[in-house]
Tab-separated table of C-alpha atoms in Angstrom:
chain	number	residue	atom	x	y	z
A	1	MET	CA	-56.114	-12.229	54.195
A	2	ASP	CA	-54.410	-9.998	51.447
A	3	ASP	CA	-54.486	-6.102	51.660
A	4	ARG	CA	-57.443	-5.596	49.149
A	5	LYS	CA	-59.801	-7.627	51.501
A	6	LEU	CA	-58.414	-5.646	54.668
A	7	GLU	CA	-59.330	-2.589	52.509
A	8	VAL	CA	-62.925	-3.385	51.678
A	9	LEU	CA	-63.410	-4.624	55.478
A	10	ARG	CA	-62.331	-0.954	56.334
A	11	ALA	CA	-64.517	0.536	53.684
A	12	ILE	CA	-67.651	-1.279	55.128
A	13	VAL	CA	-66.837	-0.512	58.815
A	14	GLU	CA	-66.306	3.125	58.020
A	15	ASP	CA	-69.357	3.507	55.722
A	16	TYR	CA	-71.715	1.589	58.242
A	17	VAL	CA	-70.561	3.766	61.222
A	18	ALA	CA	-71.027	6.952	58.944
A	19	THR	CA	-74.292	6.106	57.413
A	20	GLN	CA	-75.859	3.576	59.792
A	21	GLU	CA	-76.990	1.666	57.100
A	22	PRO	CA	-75.727	-1.913	55.444
A	23	VAL	CA	-73.183	-1.405	52.710
A	24	GLY	CA	-73.073	-3.069	49.380
A	25	SER	CA	-70.506	-3.925	47.083
A	26	LYS	CA	-71.388	-0.852	44.571
A	27	ALA	CA	-71.012	1.674	47.465
A	28	VAL	CA	-67.912	0.410	48.484
A	29	SER	CA	-66.494	0.730	44.741
A	30	GLN	CA	-68.023	4.057	44.369
A	31	ARG	CA	-66.619	5.601	47.514
A	32	HIS	CA	-63.645	4.138	47.889
A	33	ALA	CA	-60.510	4.108	45.397
A	34	LEU	CA	-59.801	0.471	45.422
A	35	GLY	CA	-58.946	0.269	41.911
A	36	VAL	CA	-61.315	-2.645	41.414
A	37	SER	CA	-64.597	-3.517	40.251
A	38	ALA	CA	-67.723	-3.950	42.006
A	39	ALA	CA	-67.674	-7.784	40.962
A	40	THR	CA	-64.374	-8.122	42.797
A	41	VAL	CA	-65.217	-6.204	45.876
A	42	ARG	CA	-68.563	-8.876	45.800
A	43	ASN	CA	-65.996	-11.800	45.838
A	44	ASP	CA	-64.200	-10.101	48.664
A	45	MET	CA	-67.254	-9.500	50.596
A	46	ALA	CA	-68.375	-12.887	50.100
A	47	TYR	CA	-65.011	-14.315	51.493
A	48	LEU	CA	-65.287	-11.703	54.357
A	49	GLU	CA	-68.787	-13.081	55.217
A	50	GLU	CA	-67.942	-16.502	55.085
A	51	ALA	CA	-64.706	-15.635	57.501
A	52	GLY	CA	-67.283	-14.019	59.749
A	53	TYR	CA	-66.005	-10.402	59.511
A	54	ILE	CA	-69.293	-9.136	58.155
A	55	GLN	CA	-72.786	-10.409	58.229
A	56	GLN	CA	-76.128	-9.819	56.167
A	57	PRO	CA	-79.031	-7.986	57.736
A	58	HIS	CA	-82.105	-9.873	57.384
A	59	THR	CA	-83.735	-8.283	54.457
A	60	SER	CA	-81.005	-5.991	53.149
A	61	ALA	CA	-78.549	-6.820	50.070
A	62	GLY	CA	-75.772	-4.707	52.221
A	63	ARG	CA	-73.515	-6.158	54.606
A	64	ILE	CA	-72.359	-4.807	58.275
A	65	PRO	CA	-69.411	-5.657	60.246
A	66	THR	CA	-69.446	-8.073	62.763
A	67	ALA	CA	-67.476	-7.843	66.219
A	68	LYS	CA	-65.030	-10.406	64.797
A	69	GLY	CA	-64.798	-7.752	61.862
A	70	TYR	CA	-64.567	-4.741	64.334
A	71	ARG	CA	-61.758	-6.330	66.200
A	72	LEU	CA	-59.927	-6.820	63.071
A	73	PHE	CA	-60.572	-3.163	62.160
A	74	VAL	CA	-59.178	-1.943	65.624
A	75	ASP	CA	-56.088	-4.186	65.667
A	76	ARG	CA	-54.808	-3.661	61.857
A	77	LEU	CA	-57.122	-1.226	60.160
A	78	GLY	CA	-58.130	1.858	62.658
A	79	LYS	CA	-55.900	5.000	62.202
A	80	ILE	CA	-56.160	6.805	65.308
A	81	LYS	CA	-57.591	10.500	64.093
A	82	PRO	CA	-56.021	12.945	66.666
A	83	LEU	CA	-58.245	15.820	68.085
A	84	SER	CA	-57.967	19.050	66.333
A	85	ALA	CA	-55.917	21.703	67.623
A	86	ALA	CA	-59.277	23.622	68.492
A	87	GLU	CA	-60.428	20.642	70.419
A	88	ARG	CA	-57.183	19.824	72.255
A	89	ARG	CA	-57.335	23.394	73.337
A	90	ALA	CA	-60.918	23.276	74.351
A	91	VAL	CA	-60.153	19.923	76.655
A	92	HIS	CA	-57.173	21.540	78.164
A	93	ARG	CA	-58.901	24.706	79.211
A	94	PHE	CA	-62.116	22.649	80.457
A	95	LEU	CA	-59.981	20.562	82.286
A	96	ALA	CA	-57.443	23.101	83.693
A	97	GLU	CA	-60.462	24.934	85.309
A	98	ALA	CA	-61.214	22.537	87.509
A	99	ILE	CA	-61.140	23.524	91.342
A	100	ASP	CA	-60.234	20.000	93.197
A	101	LEU	CA	-60.300	16.390	92.420
A	102	ASP	CA	-63.850	16.050	92.414
A	103	ASP	CA	-64.376	18.750	89.816
A	104	VAL	CA	-61.625	17.216	87.957
A	105	VAL	CA	-63.418	13.953	87.959
A	106	THR	CA	-67.046	15.525	87.156
A	107	ARG	CA	-65.656	17.363	84.247
A	108	THR	CA	-63.969	14.666	82.662
A	109	VAL	CA	-66.972	12.390	82.730
A	110	ARG	CA	-69.025	14.974	81.087
A	111	LEU	CA	-66.290	15.761	78.682
A	112	LEU	CA	-65.854	12.068	77.358
A	113	ALA	CA	-69.556	11.628	77.130
A	114	GLN	CA	-69.944	15.084	75.000
A	115	LEU	CA	-66.592	13.966	72.795
A	116	THR	CA	-67.671	10.297	72.016
A	117	HIS	CA	-71.483	10.494	72.274
A	118	GLN	CA	-71.405	7.410	74.221
A	119	VAL	CA	-71.723	6.500	77.985
A	120	ALA	CA	-68.591	7.429	79.837
A	121	VAL	CA	-67.463	6.219	83.087
A	122	VAL	CA	-64.559	7.490	85.425
A	123	GLN	CA	-62.968	6.175	88.280
A	124	TYR	CA	-62.025	8.124	91.109
A	125	PRO	CA	-58.087	7.637	91.860
A	126	SER	CA	-57.867	4.384	93.989
A	127	LEU	CA	-57.183	4.908	97.621
A	128	ASN	CA	-54.777	1.491	97.107
A	129	ARG	CA	-52.745	2.953	94.534
A	130	SER	CA	-52.106	6.577	96.415
A	131	SER	CA	-49.623	7.899	98.940
A	132	VAL	CA	-50.024	10.240	101.790
A	133	ARG	CA	-49.436	14.086	100.853
A	134	HIS	CA	-50.516	15.252	104.166
A	135	LEU	CA	-52.716	14.602	107.325
A	136	GLU	CA	-54.465	17.669	109.107
A	137	LEU	CA	-55.937	17.481	112.536
A	138	VAL	CA	-58.084	20.281	113.455
A	139	SER	CA	-59.533	20.595	117.086
A	140	LEU	CA	-63.327	21.158	117.085
A	141	THR	CA	-63.693	20.865	120.841
A	142	PRO	CA	-61.290	19.549	123.689
A	143	THR	CA	-62.344	16.266	123.127
A	144	ARG	CA	-63.008	16.182	119.485
A	145	LEU	CA	-60.713	16.324	116.117
A	146	MET	CA	-61.213	16.391	112.596
A	147	LEU	CA	-58.970	14.197	110.589
A	148	VAL	CA	-58.375	15.112	106.936
A	149	MET	CA	-56.117	13.121	104.695
A	150	ILE	CA	-54.901	14.314	101.416
A	151	THR	CA	-53.230	12.057	98.973
A	152	ASP	CA	-50.870	12.632	96.244
A	153	THR	CA	-53.539	12.375	93.668
A	154	GLY	CA	-55.621	15.093	95.404
A	155	ARG	CA	-58.163	12.991	96.898
A	156	VAL	CA	-59.390	13.950	99.898
A	157	GLU	CA	-60.862	11.949	103.309
A	158	GLN	CA	-62.227	13.280	106.138
A	159	ARG	CA	-63.247	11.939	109.469
A	160	TYR	CA	-64.081	12.871	112.993
A	161	VAL	CA	-62.382	11.850	115.871
A	162	GLU	CA	-63.985	11.312	119.562
A	163	VAL	CA	-61.018	11.516	122.080
A	164	PRO	CA	-60.970	9.909	125.507
A	165	SER	CA	-59.631	13.074	127.511
A	166	GLU	CA	-59.297	16.559	126.657
A	167	LEU	CA	-56.345	17.980	124.421
A	168	THR	CA	-54.454	21.204	124.596
A	169	GLU	CA	-53.572	23.070	121.490
A	170	ASP	CA	-49.919	21.964	122.220
A	171	ASP	CA	-51.345	18.174	122.168
A	172	VAL	CA	-52.962	18.663	118.987
A	173	LEU	CA	-49.703	19.939	117.332
A	174	ASP	CA	-48.008	16.977	118.592
A	175	LEU	CA	-50.346	14.364	117.123
A	176	ARG	CA	-50.376	16.399	113.778
A	177	ARG	CA	-46.441	16.333	113.954
A	178	LEU	CA	-46.426	12.634	114.629
A	179	VAL	CA	-48.859	11.297	111.968
A	180	ASN	CA	-47.097	13.169	109.325
A	181	GLU	CA	-43.834	12.104	110.206
A	182	GLN	CA	-44.969	8.538	110.118
A	183	LEU	CA	-47.300	8.679	107.264
A	184	GLN	CA	-46.343	11.631	104.876
A	185	GLY	CA	-45.153	10.212	101.431
A	186	LYS	CA	-46.186	6.530	102.262
A	187	ALA	CA	-47.936	4.627	99.927
A	188	LEU	CA	-51.370	3.584	101.668
A	189	ALA	CA	-50.753	0.059	100.817
A	190	ASP	CA	-47.918	0.265	103.742
A	191	ALA	CA	-49.818	2.572	105.989
A	192	PRO	CA	-51.566	-0.200	108.083
A	193	ARG	CA	-48.170	-1.383	109.500
A	194	ILE	CA	-47.440	2.163	109.982
A	195	ILE	CA	-50.463	3.182	111.863
A	196	ALA	CA	-50.376	0.109	113.964
A	197	GLY	CA	-47.237	1.596	115.795
A	198	LEU	CA	-48.528	5.187	116.117
A	199	ALA	CA	-49.653	4.770	120.166
A	200	GLY	CA	-46.239	3.488	120.926
A	201	LEU	CA	-44.375	6.571	119.464
A	202	ALA	CA	-46.830	9.046	121.290
A	203	ARG	CA	-46.180	10.958	124.731
A	204	VAL	CA	-47.527	8.696	127.568
A	205	GLU	CA	-50.369	11.036	128.077
A	206	LEU	CA	-51.493	10.993	124.318
A	207	ARG	CA	-51.283	7.308	123.709
A	208	ALA	CA	-54.932	6.684	124.274
A	209	THR	CA	-55.630	9.215	122.001
A	210	ALA	CA	-53.262	8.154	119.335
A	211	SER	CA	-54.538	4.792	119.675
A	212	GLU	CA	-58.280	6.301	118.840
A	213	LEU	CA	-56.687	8.069	116.237
A	214	ALA	CA	-55.052	4.985	114.774
A	215	ARG	CA	-58.437	3.177	114.901
A	216	VAL	CA	-60.276	5.609	112.932
A	217	LEU	CA	-57.550	5.997	110.339
A	218	LEU	CA	-57.237	2.049	109.839
A	219	ASP	CA	-61.198	1.361	110.185
A	220	SER	CA	-62.435	4.634	108.401
A	221	VAL	CA	-59.569	5.598	105.648
A	222	VAL	CA	-56.946	2.974	104.980
A	223	ALA	CA	-59.476	0.117	105.176
A	224	ARG	CA	-61.825	1.469	102.970
A	225	THR	CA	-62.211	-0.853	100.059
A	226	GLU	CA	-65.067	0.841	98.074
A	227	GLU	CA	-64.310	2.753	95.168
A	228	ARG	CA	-65.930	5.536	93.756
A	229	VAL	CA	-67.164	5.909	90.094
A	230	ALA	CA	-68.770	8.827	88.157
A	231	VAL	CA	-71.010	7.906	84.963
A	232	ALA	CA	-72.505	10.752	82.488
A	233	GLY	CA	-74.105	10.393	78.977
A	234	ALA	CA	-76.535	7.409	79.679
A	235	ALA	CA	-79.150	9.192	77.574
A	236	ASN	CA	-76.721	8.327	74.685
A	237	LEU	CA	-77.585	4.926	74.930
A	238	THR	CA	-81.210	5.512	74.134
A	239	ARG	CA	-80.195	7.280	70.885
A	240	ASN	CA	-78.114	4.460	69.918
A	241	GLY	CA	-80.611	1.845	71.285
A	242	ASN	CA	-81.669	0.245	67.702
A	243	PHE	CA	-77.897	-0.769	67.491
A	244	PHE	CA	-78.241	-3.038	70.452
A	245	ALA	CA	-80.082	-6.363	69.559
A	246	GLY	CA	-81.681	-6.885	72.784
A	247	SER	CA	-83.430	-4.538	75.306
A	248	LEU	CA	-81.229	-1.549	76.678
A	249	ARG	CA	-82.762	-2.343	80.219
A	250	PRO	CA	-79.872	-4.545	81.464
A	251	ILE	CA	-77.239	-2.075	80.398
A	252	LEU	CA	-78.985	0.653	81.951
A	253	GLU	CA	-79.436	-1.059	85.218
A	254	ALA	CA	-75.744	-2.214	85.187
A	255	LEU	CA	-74.704	1.183	84.875
A	256	GLU	CA	-76.102	2.097	88.079
A	257	GLU	CA	-74.242	-0.553	89.992
A	258	GLU	CA	-70.811	0.572	91.075
A	259	VAL	CA	-69.347	-2.652	91.590
A	260	VAL	CA	-70.215	-3.792	88.036
A	261	LEU	CA	-68.516	-0.745	86.741
A	262	MET	CA	-65.372	-1.261	88.719
A	263	GLN	CA	-65.330	-4.589	87.223
A	264	LEU	CA	-65.610	-3.013	83.870
A	265	LEU	CA	-62.781	-0.547	84.403
A	266	GLY	CA	-60.810	-2.925	86.584
A	267	ARG	CA	-60.383	-5.339	83.755
A	268	ALA	CA	-58.164	-2.898	81.748
A	269	ASP	CA	-54.652	-3.518	81.511
A	270	SER	CA	-52.814	-1.263	83.792
A	271	ASN	CA	-49.800	-1.415	81.881
A	272	ALA	CA	-51.888	-0.730	78.494
A	273	LEU	CA	-52.204	2.768	77.205
A	274	LEU	CA	-55.492	1.720	76.143
A	275	THR	CA	-57.694	-1.115	75.945
A	276	VAL	CA	-60.721	-1.877	73.581
A	277	ARG	CA	-63.181	-4.705	74.378
A	278	ILE	CA	-65.841	-5.663	71.769
A	279	GLY	CA	-68.959	-7.717	72.358
A	280	ASP	CA	-68.110	-11.161	73.811
A	281	GLU	CA	-64.769	-9.873	74.809
A	282	ASN	CA	-66.662	-8.039	77.616
A	283	GLU	CA	-66.664	-10.439	80.834
A	284	VAL	CA	-69.482	-8.517	82.070
A	285	ALA	CA	-72.522	-10.383	80.811
A	286	ASP	CA	-74.481	-7.239	80.655
A	287	PHE	CA	-72.080	-5.348	78.420
A	288	ARG	CA	-71.663	-8.278	75.542
A	289	GLU	CA	-73.636	-6.306	73.123
A	290	ALA	CA	-71.059	-3.280	73.440
A	291	THR	CA	-67.913	-2.262	73.127
A	292	VAL	CA	-65.864	-0.497	76.016
A	293	VAL	CA	-62.837	1.618	75.331
A	294	THR	CA	-60.830	2.302	78.471
A	295	ALA	CA	-57.673	3.888	79.600
A	296	GLY	CA	-55.550	4.275	82.616
A	297	TYR	CA	-54.538	7.778	84.068
A	298	GLY	CA	-52.115	8.926	86.784
A	299	PRO	CA	-49.223	10.955	87.569
A	300	GLY	CA	-46.512	8.703	86.763
A	301	SER	CA	-48.379	5.384	87.452
A	302	VAL	CA	-51.877	4.282	86.929
A	303	VAL	CA	-54.228	5.321	89.839
A	304	GLY	CA	-57.438	4.894	88.121
A	305	HIS	CA	-59.393	4.074	84.463
A	306	MET	CA	-61.723	5.978	82.544
A	307	GLY	CA	-63.608	5.108	79.363
A	308	VAL	CA	-66.992	4.934	77.501
A	309	LEU	CA	-69.407	2.462	76.702
A	310	GLY	CA	-71.723	2.148	73.695
A	311	PRO	CA	-72.781	-0.181	70.475
A	312	THR	CA	-70.277	-2.199	68.664
A	313	ARG	CA	-70.815	0.248	65.488
A	314	MET	CA	-68.869	3.033	67.107
A	315	ASP	CA	-66.608	5.360	65.621
A	316	TYR	CA	-63.428	3.661	66.951
A	317	PRO	CA	-60.869	5.921	65.598
A	318	GLY	CA	-62.562	8.829	66.986
A	319	THR	CA	-63.542	7.487	70.201
A	320	ILE	CA	-59.886	6.061	70.876
A	321	ALA	CA	-58.504	9.405	70.585
A	322	ALA	CA	-60.912	10.946	72.828
A	323	VAL	CA	-60.303	8.574	75.478
A	324	ARG	CA	-56.481	8.539	75.072
A	325	ALA	CA	-56.247	12.384	75.093
A	326	VAL	CA	-58.379	13.122	78.101
A	327	ALA	CA	-56.470	10.401	79.741
A	328	ARG	CA	-53.546	12.117	79.098
A	329	TYR	CA	-54.816	15.432	80.266
A	330	VAL	CA	-55.878	14.350	83.464
A	331	SER	CA	-52.571	12.597	84.002
A	332	GLU	CA	-50.716	15.841	83.398
A	333	ILE	CA	-53.197	17.601	85.857
A	334	LEU	CA	-52.659	14.962	88.793
A	335	GLU	CA	-48.559	15.262	87.872
A	336	GLN	CA	-48.861	19.242	88.455
A	337	ASN	CA	-50.682	18.983	91.509
A	338	ARG	CA	-48.896	16.586	93.392
């Protein structure tokens, strides 16, 4: 395909996204400085249609892009338009005001929905990709402890431990020292092996308590496989509902299932700065009429993913820029708080 046909495709995509109307050859030749006649544009559009990059709606003389056309646009034509300086300052200020990890995630998902006018999804930092920053033990009663684990991504897990015998303040200090000596700075993926040996390292009189503490750590924290996901902007789907061929109901129902959302985000390439999946490229069946733009984030390495979901008729340059910029800012915040 020559450069002129690519420029015609770019013009059709940009005009269709902007006007929400099928695009004709006359409009392309008038709105874009391609240096050719409308007749030449018509010939190029005929080629693009035959190749499957554009199609003609039922009653319109104009053309609209297909999923294949959007894919080519994203891969070869879509120039990422950066956020304006004012937008960057607003994003940074809004996220920097977060008071803890939950607030960071909540603000991030709301911000993505507002910037892109799509449904936004943000995965909380995965425990499987995190390390232990600190473990705290607090005595609530002589036989009850509160265990608090803080990861390097700021995630906080809290559990209660019923112990078999009464503990003194010095006993609690010894246990706190032991668990931090063994686990602080260790990857949670390596933690089960370390935790299994905790009881043997404790003082004889504390081994029963250390064994119960290890059980709670294994069963309630480290062994947790479920992941948390935040969603915002579902109402944006209804505003774009006429750009989905079928019912929105399956998509809305899928958005309520965290397992489905984790599949959606988890299929993003962890080594890629950003991933765009269009139409049938989405392995989740309910999202095969949609586009999903995702990016990984984390302090140095990826600990979670975020993204947006919307119709294939999407402002790709703007959406990609927003997702990429927000992921970068969240990564910086997590890095600063390590």
